[in-house]
Tab-separated table of C-alpha atoms in Angstrom:
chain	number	residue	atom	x	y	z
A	190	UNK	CA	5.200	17.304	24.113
A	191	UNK	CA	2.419	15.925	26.510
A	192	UNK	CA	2.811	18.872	28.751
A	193	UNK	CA	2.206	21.237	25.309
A	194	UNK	CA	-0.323	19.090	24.534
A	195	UNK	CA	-2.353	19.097	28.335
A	196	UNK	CA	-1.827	22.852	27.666
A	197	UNK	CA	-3.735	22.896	24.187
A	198	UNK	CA	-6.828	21.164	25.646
A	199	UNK	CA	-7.006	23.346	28.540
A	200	UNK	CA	-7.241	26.805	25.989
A	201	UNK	CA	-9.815	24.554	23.854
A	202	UNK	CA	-12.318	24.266	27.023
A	203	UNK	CA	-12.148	27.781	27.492
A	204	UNK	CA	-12.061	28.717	24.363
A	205	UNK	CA	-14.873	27.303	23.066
A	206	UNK	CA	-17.640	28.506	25.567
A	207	UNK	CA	-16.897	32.028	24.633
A	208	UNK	CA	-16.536	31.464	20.696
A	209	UNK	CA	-19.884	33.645	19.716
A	210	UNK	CA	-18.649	36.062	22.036
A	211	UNK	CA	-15.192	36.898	21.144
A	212	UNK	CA	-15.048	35.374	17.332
A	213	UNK	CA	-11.775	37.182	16.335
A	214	UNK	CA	-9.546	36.463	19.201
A	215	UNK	CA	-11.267	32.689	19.378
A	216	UNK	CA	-9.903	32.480	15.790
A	217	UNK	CA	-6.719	33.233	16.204
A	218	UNK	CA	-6.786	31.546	19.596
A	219	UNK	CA	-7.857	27.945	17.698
A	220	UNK	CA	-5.171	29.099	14.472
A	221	UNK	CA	-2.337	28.911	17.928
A	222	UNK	CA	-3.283	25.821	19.351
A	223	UNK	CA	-3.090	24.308	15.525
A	224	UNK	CA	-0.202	25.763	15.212
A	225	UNK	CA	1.302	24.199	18.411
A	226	UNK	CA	-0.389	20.597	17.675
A	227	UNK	CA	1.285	20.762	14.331
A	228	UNK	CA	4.402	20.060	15.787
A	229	UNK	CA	3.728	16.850	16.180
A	230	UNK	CA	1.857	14.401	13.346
A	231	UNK	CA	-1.213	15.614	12.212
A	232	UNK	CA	-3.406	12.752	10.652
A	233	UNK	CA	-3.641	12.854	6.977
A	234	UNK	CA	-7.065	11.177	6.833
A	235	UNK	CA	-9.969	12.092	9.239
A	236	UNK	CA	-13.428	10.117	8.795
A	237	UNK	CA	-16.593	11.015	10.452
A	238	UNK	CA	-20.113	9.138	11.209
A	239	UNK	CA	-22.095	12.763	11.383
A	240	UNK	CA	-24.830	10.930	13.721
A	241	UNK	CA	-27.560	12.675	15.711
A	242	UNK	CA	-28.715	15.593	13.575
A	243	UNK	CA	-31.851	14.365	14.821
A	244	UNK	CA	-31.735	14.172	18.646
A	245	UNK	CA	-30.125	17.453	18.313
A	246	UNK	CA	-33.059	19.189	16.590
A	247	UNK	CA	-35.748	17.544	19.247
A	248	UNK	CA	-32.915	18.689	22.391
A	249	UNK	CA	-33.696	22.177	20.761
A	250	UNK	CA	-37.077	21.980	19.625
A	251	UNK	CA	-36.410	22.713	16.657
A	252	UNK	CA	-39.566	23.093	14.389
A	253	UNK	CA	-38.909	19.796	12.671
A	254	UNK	CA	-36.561	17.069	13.207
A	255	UNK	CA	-35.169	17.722	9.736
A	256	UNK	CA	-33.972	21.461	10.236
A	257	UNK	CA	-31.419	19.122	12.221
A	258	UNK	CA	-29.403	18.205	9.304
A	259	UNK	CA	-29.411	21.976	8.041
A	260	UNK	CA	-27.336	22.666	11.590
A	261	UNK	CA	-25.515	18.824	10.640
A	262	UNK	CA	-24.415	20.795	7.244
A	263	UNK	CA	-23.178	24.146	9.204
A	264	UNK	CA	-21.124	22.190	11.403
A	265	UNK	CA	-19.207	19.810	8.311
A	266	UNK	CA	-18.155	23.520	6.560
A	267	UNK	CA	-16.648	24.268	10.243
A	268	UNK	CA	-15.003	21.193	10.333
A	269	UNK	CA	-13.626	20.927	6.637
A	270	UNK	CA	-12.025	24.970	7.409
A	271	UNK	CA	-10.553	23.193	10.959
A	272	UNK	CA	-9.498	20.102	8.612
A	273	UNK	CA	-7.479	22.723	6.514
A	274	UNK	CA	-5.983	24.813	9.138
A	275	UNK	CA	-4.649	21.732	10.632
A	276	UNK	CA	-3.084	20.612	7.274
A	277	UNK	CA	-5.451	17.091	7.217
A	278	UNK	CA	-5.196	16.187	3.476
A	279	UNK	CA	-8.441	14.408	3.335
A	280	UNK	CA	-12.116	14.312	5.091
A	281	UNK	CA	-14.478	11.506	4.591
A	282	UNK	CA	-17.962	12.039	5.890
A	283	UNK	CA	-20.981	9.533	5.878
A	284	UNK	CA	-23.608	11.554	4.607
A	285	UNK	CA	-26.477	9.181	3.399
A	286	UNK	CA	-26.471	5.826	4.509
A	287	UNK	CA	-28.442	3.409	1.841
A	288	UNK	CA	-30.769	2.349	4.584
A	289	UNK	CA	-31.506	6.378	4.988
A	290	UNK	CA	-34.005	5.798	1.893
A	291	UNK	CA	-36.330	4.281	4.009
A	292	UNK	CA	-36.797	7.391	5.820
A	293	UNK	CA	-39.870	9.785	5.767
A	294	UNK	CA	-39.983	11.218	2.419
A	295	UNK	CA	-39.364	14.598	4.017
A	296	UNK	CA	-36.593	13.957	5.336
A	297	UNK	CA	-34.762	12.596	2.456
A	298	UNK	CA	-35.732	15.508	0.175
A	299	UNK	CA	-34.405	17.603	2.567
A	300	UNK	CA	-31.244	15.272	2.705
A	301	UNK	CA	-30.998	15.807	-0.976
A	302	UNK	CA	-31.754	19.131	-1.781
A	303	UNK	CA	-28.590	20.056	1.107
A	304	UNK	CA	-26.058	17.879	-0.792
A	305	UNK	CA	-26.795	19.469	-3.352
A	306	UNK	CA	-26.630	23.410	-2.013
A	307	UNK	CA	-23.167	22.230	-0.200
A	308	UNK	CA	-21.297	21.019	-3.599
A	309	UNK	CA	-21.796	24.203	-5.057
A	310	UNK	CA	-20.343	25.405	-2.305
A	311	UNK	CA	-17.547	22.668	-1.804
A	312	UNK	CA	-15.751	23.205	-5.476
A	313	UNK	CA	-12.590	24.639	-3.926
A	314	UNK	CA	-11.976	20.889	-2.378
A	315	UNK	CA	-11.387	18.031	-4.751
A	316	UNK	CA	-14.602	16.502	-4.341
A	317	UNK	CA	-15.338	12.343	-4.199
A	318	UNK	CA	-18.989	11.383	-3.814
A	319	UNK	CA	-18.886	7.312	-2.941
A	320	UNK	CA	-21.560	5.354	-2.891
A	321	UNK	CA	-24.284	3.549	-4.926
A	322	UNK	CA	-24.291	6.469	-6.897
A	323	UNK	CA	-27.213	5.112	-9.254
A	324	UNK	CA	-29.829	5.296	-6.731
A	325	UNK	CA	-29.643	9.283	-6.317
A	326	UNK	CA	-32.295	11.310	-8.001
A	327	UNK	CA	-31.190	12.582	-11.526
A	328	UNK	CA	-30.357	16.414	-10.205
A	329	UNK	CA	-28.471	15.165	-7.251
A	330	UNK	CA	-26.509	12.959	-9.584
A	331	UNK	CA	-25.556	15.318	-12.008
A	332	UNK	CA	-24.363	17.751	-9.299
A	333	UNK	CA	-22.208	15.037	-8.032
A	334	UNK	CA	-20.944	14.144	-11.155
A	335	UNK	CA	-20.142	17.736	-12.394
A	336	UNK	CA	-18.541	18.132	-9.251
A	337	UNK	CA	-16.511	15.492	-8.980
A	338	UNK	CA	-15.736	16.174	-12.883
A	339	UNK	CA	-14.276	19.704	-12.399
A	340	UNK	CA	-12.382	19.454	-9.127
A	341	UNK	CA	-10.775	15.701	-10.375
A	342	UNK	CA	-7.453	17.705	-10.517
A	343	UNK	CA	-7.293	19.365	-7.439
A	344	UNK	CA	-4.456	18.445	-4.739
A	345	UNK	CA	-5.158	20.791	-2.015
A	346	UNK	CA	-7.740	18.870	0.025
A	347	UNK	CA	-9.514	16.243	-0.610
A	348	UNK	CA	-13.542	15.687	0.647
A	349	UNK	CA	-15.037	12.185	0.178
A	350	UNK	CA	-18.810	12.194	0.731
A	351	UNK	CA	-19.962	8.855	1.293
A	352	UNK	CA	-23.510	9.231	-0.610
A	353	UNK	CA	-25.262	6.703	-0.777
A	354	UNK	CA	-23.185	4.340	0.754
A	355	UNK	CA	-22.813	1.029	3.106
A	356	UNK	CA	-19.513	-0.578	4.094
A	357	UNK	CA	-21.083	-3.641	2.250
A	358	UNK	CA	-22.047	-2.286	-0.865
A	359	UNK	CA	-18.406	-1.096	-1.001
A	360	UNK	CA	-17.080	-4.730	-0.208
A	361	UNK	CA	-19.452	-6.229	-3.059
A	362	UNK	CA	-18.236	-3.325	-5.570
A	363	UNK	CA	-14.904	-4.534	-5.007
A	364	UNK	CA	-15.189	-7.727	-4.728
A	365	UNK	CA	-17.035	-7.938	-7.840
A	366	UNK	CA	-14.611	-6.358	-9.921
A	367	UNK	CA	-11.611	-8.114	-8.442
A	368	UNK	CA	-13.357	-11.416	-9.320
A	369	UNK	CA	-14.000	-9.712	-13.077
A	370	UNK	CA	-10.133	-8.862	-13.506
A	371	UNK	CA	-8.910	-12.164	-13.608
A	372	UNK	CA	-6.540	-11.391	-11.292
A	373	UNK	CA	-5.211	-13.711	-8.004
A	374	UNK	CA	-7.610	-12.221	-5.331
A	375	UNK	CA	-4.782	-11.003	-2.444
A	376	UNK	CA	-6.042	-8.659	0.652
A	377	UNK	CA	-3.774	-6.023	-0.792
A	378	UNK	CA	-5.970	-5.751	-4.358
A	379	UNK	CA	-9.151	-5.533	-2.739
A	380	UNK	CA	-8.049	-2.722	-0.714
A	381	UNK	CA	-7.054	-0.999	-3.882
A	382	UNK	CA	-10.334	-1.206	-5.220
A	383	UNK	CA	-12.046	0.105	-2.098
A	384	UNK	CA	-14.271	3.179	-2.698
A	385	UNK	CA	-11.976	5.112	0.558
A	386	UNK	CA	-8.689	4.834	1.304
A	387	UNK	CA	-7.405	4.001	5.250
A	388	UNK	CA	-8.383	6.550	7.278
A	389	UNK	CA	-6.043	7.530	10.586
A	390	UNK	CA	-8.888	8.420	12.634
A	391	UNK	CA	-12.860	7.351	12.481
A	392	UNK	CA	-14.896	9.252	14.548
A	393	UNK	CA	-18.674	8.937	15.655
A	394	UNK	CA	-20.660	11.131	17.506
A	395	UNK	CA	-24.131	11.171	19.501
A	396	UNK	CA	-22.733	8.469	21.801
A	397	UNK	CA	-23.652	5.793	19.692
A	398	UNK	CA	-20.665	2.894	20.170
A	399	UNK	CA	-20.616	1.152	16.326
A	400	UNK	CA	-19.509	1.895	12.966
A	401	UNK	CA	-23.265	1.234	11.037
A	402	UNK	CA	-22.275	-0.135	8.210
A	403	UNK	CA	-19.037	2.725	7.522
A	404	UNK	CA	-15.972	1.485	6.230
A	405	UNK	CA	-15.475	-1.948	8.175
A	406	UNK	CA	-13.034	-3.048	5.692
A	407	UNK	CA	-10.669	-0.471	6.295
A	408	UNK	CA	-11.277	-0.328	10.405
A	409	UNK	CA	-10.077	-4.202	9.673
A	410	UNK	CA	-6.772	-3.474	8.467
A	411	UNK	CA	-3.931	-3.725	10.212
A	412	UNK	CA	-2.674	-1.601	12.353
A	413	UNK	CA	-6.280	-0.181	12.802
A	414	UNK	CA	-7.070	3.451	12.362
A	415	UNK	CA	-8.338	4.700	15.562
A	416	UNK	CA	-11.719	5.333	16.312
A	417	UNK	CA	-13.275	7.859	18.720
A	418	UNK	CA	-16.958	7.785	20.130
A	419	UNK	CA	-17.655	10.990	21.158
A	420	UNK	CA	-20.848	11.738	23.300
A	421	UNK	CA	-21.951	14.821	21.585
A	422	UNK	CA	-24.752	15.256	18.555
A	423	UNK	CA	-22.415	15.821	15.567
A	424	UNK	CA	-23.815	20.065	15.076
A	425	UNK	CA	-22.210	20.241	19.288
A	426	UNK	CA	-19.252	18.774	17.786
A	427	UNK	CA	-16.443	21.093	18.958
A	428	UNK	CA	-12.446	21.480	19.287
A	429	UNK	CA	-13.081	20.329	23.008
A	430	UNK	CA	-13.763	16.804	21.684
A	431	UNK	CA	-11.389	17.359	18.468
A	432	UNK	CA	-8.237	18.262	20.480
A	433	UNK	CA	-8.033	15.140	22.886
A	434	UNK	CA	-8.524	12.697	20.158
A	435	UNK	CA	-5.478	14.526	17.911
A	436	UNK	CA	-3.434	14.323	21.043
A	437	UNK	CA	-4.760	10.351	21.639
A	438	UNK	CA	-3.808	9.766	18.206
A	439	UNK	CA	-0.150	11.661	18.042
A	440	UNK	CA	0.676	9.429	21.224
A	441	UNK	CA	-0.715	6.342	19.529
A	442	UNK	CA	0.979	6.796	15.896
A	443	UNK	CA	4.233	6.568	17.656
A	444	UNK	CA	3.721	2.857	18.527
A	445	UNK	CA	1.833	1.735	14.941
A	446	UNK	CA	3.248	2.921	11.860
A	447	UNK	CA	1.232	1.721	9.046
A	448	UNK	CA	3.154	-0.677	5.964
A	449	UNK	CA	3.700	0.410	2.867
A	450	UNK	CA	0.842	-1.718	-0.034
A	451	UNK	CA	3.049	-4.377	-1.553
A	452	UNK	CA	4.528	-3.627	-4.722
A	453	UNK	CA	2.465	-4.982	-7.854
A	454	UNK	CA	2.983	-6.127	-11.218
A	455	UNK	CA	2.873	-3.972	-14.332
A	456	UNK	CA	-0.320	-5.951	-15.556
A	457	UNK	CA	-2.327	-4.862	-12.525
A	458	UNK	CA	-1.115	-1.435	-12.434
A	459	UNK	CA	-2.511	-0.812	-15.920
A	460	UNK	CA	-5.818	-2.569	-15.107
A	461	UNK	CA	-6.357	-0.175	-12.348
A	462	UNK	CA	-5.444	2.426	-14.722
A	463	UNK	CA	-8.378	0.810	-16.865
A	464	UNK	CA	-10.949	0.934	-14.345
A	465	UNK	CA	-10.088	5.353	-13.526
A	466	UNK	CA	-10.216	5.721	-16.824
A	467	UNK	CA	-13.858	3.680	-17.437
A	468	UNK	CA	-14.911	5.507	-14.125
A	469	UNK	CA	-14.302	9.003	-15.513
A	470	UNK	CA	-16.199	8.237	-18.661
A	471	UNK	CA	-19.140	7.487	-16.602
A	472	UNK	CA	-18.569	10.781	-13.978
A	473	UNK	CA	-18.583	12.463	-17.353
A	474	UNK	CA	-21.329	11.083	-19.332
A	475	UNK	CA	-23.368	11.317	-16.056
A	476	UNK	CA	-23.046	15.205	-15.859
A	477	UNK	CA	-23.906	16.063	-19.332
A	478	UNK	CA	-26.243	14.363	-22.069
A	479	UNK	CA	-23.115	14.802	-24.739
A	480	UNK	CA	-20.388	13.153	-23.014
A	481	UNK	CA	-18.371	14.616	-24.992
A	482	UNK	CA	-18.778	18.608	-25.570
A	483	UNK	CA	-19.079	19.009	-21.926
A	484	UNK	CA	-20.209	22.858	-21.190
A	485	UNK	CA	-18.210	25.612	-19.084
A	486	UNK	CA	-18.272	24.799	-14.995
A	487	UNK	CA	-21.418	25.837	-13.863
A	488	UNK	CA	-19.296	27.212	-10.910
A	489	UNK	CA	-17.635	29.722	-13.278
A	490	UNK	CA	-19.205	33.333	-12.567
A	491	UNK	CA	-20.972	34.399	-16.302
């Protein structure tokens, strides 16, 4: 297996160089080397810290630091169609940290008016957008809701946009509600009430060696997902830095298999039931001014 494995990185560093040039044959190329890595354990849950839009726009002088995030956005569609050839079950991105409000006006329209081009475009996913979800402008919020509302069912693949979000407004959120239920407060409940589940891998890129702020209560559990600093900008994020951290991960998952959450009562079960339930009324009231005659998906073709 390490041999096949040396073997898939190799193709990925040539492949790559010569994708613009040769799309077709890269394609199938890439669709061979999944293939191949798929015999061994593919990581259900992938996370990603998309950091240095930015940096990447001034490396290419682009005309404004901004049009970064527009190349950001074109390289999280190629990721969520590598995602899905691999078989991952579920992406989590950090798209808007809280603190990003304190950014140049600019910058956070333009941060805005993406998300909400790219649900429209994400509906075939089952979409989850996490976060301090009352601090988004009205439009933004109603795509997210509407979105979120329509694909609730879907099974295929799930996307969790992390929008706006901190790992400590998630901690409070769930903290706060734990202390509300009445219930014991164990490790295992709060982890239920977490925004994100346990990811298998987090990964960061622009070279940057922290988590700011991104889901530090699940990098705490134990075992640990593993996390991966890459030193690229996140739109040079390629399958020559995605291939040796599937490999570092299918050697590592044979030595830490995760535990199964304790088993808990019926009481808590149906309190957690409660809280879906109370969340979907406000995903639903959120998306249309009569909660309850919602209209056709806007997504539908008239």
């Amino acid at each position: 297996m390490v041999v096949v494995n040396v073997v898939c990185y190799i193709v990925a560093l040539f492949l790559e160089p010569f994708s613009l040039i040769f799309r077709h044959f890269s394609s199938y190329f890439r669709r061979l080397v999944f293939v191949i890595l798929r015999q061994g354990r593919i990581p259900t849950h992938i996370a990603f810290i998309m950091d240095g839009n930015r940096r990447y726009a001034t490396k290419r002088r682009l005309a404004k630091r901004s049009d970064g995030h527009l190349h950001g956005s074109r390289k999280f569609e190629e990721i969520l169609k590598w995602s899905l050839e691999l078989g991952v079950k579920e992406v989590t991105v950090y798209a808007f940290s809280i603190e990003n409000f304190k950014r140049p006006k600019e910058e956070v329209d333009t941060l805005m008016r993406l998300a909400t081009e790219k649900l429209e475009e994400l509906v075939q996913n089952r979409i989850r957008v996490v976060g301090e979800l009352d601090l988004l402008p009205h439009e933004v919020l109603k795509s997210a809701c509407s979105a979120m509302y329509y694909t609730r069912h879907y099974t295929n693949h799930i996307v969790n946009i992390c929008f706006p979000y901190t790992s400590t407004a998630e901690i409070l959120s769930a903290s706060n509600r734990l202390l509300q239920s009445g219930f014991a407060p164990t490790e295992s409940r709060l982890s239920q009430l977490m925004w994100v589940g346990v990811p298998d891998i987090v990964v960061r890129t622009s070279g940057e060696r922290r988590l700011s702020d991104f889901l530090t209560w699940q990098c705490s559990q134990k075992p640990s997902p593993m996390i991966a600093f890459v030193d690229a900008f996140w739109p040079d994020f390629g399958l020559r830095h995605l291939l040796p951290m599937l490999l570092r991960y299918q050697i590592q998952v044979k030595r830490h298999q995760r535990q199964e959450t304790e088993e808990e009562s019926q009481e808590w079960t149906a309190f957690l039931q409660k809280q879906d339930q109370e969340y979907w009324d406000k995903i639903r009231a959120a998306a249309w001014k009569d909660p309850l005659s919602p209209p056709a998906s806007p997504w539908i073709a008239k």
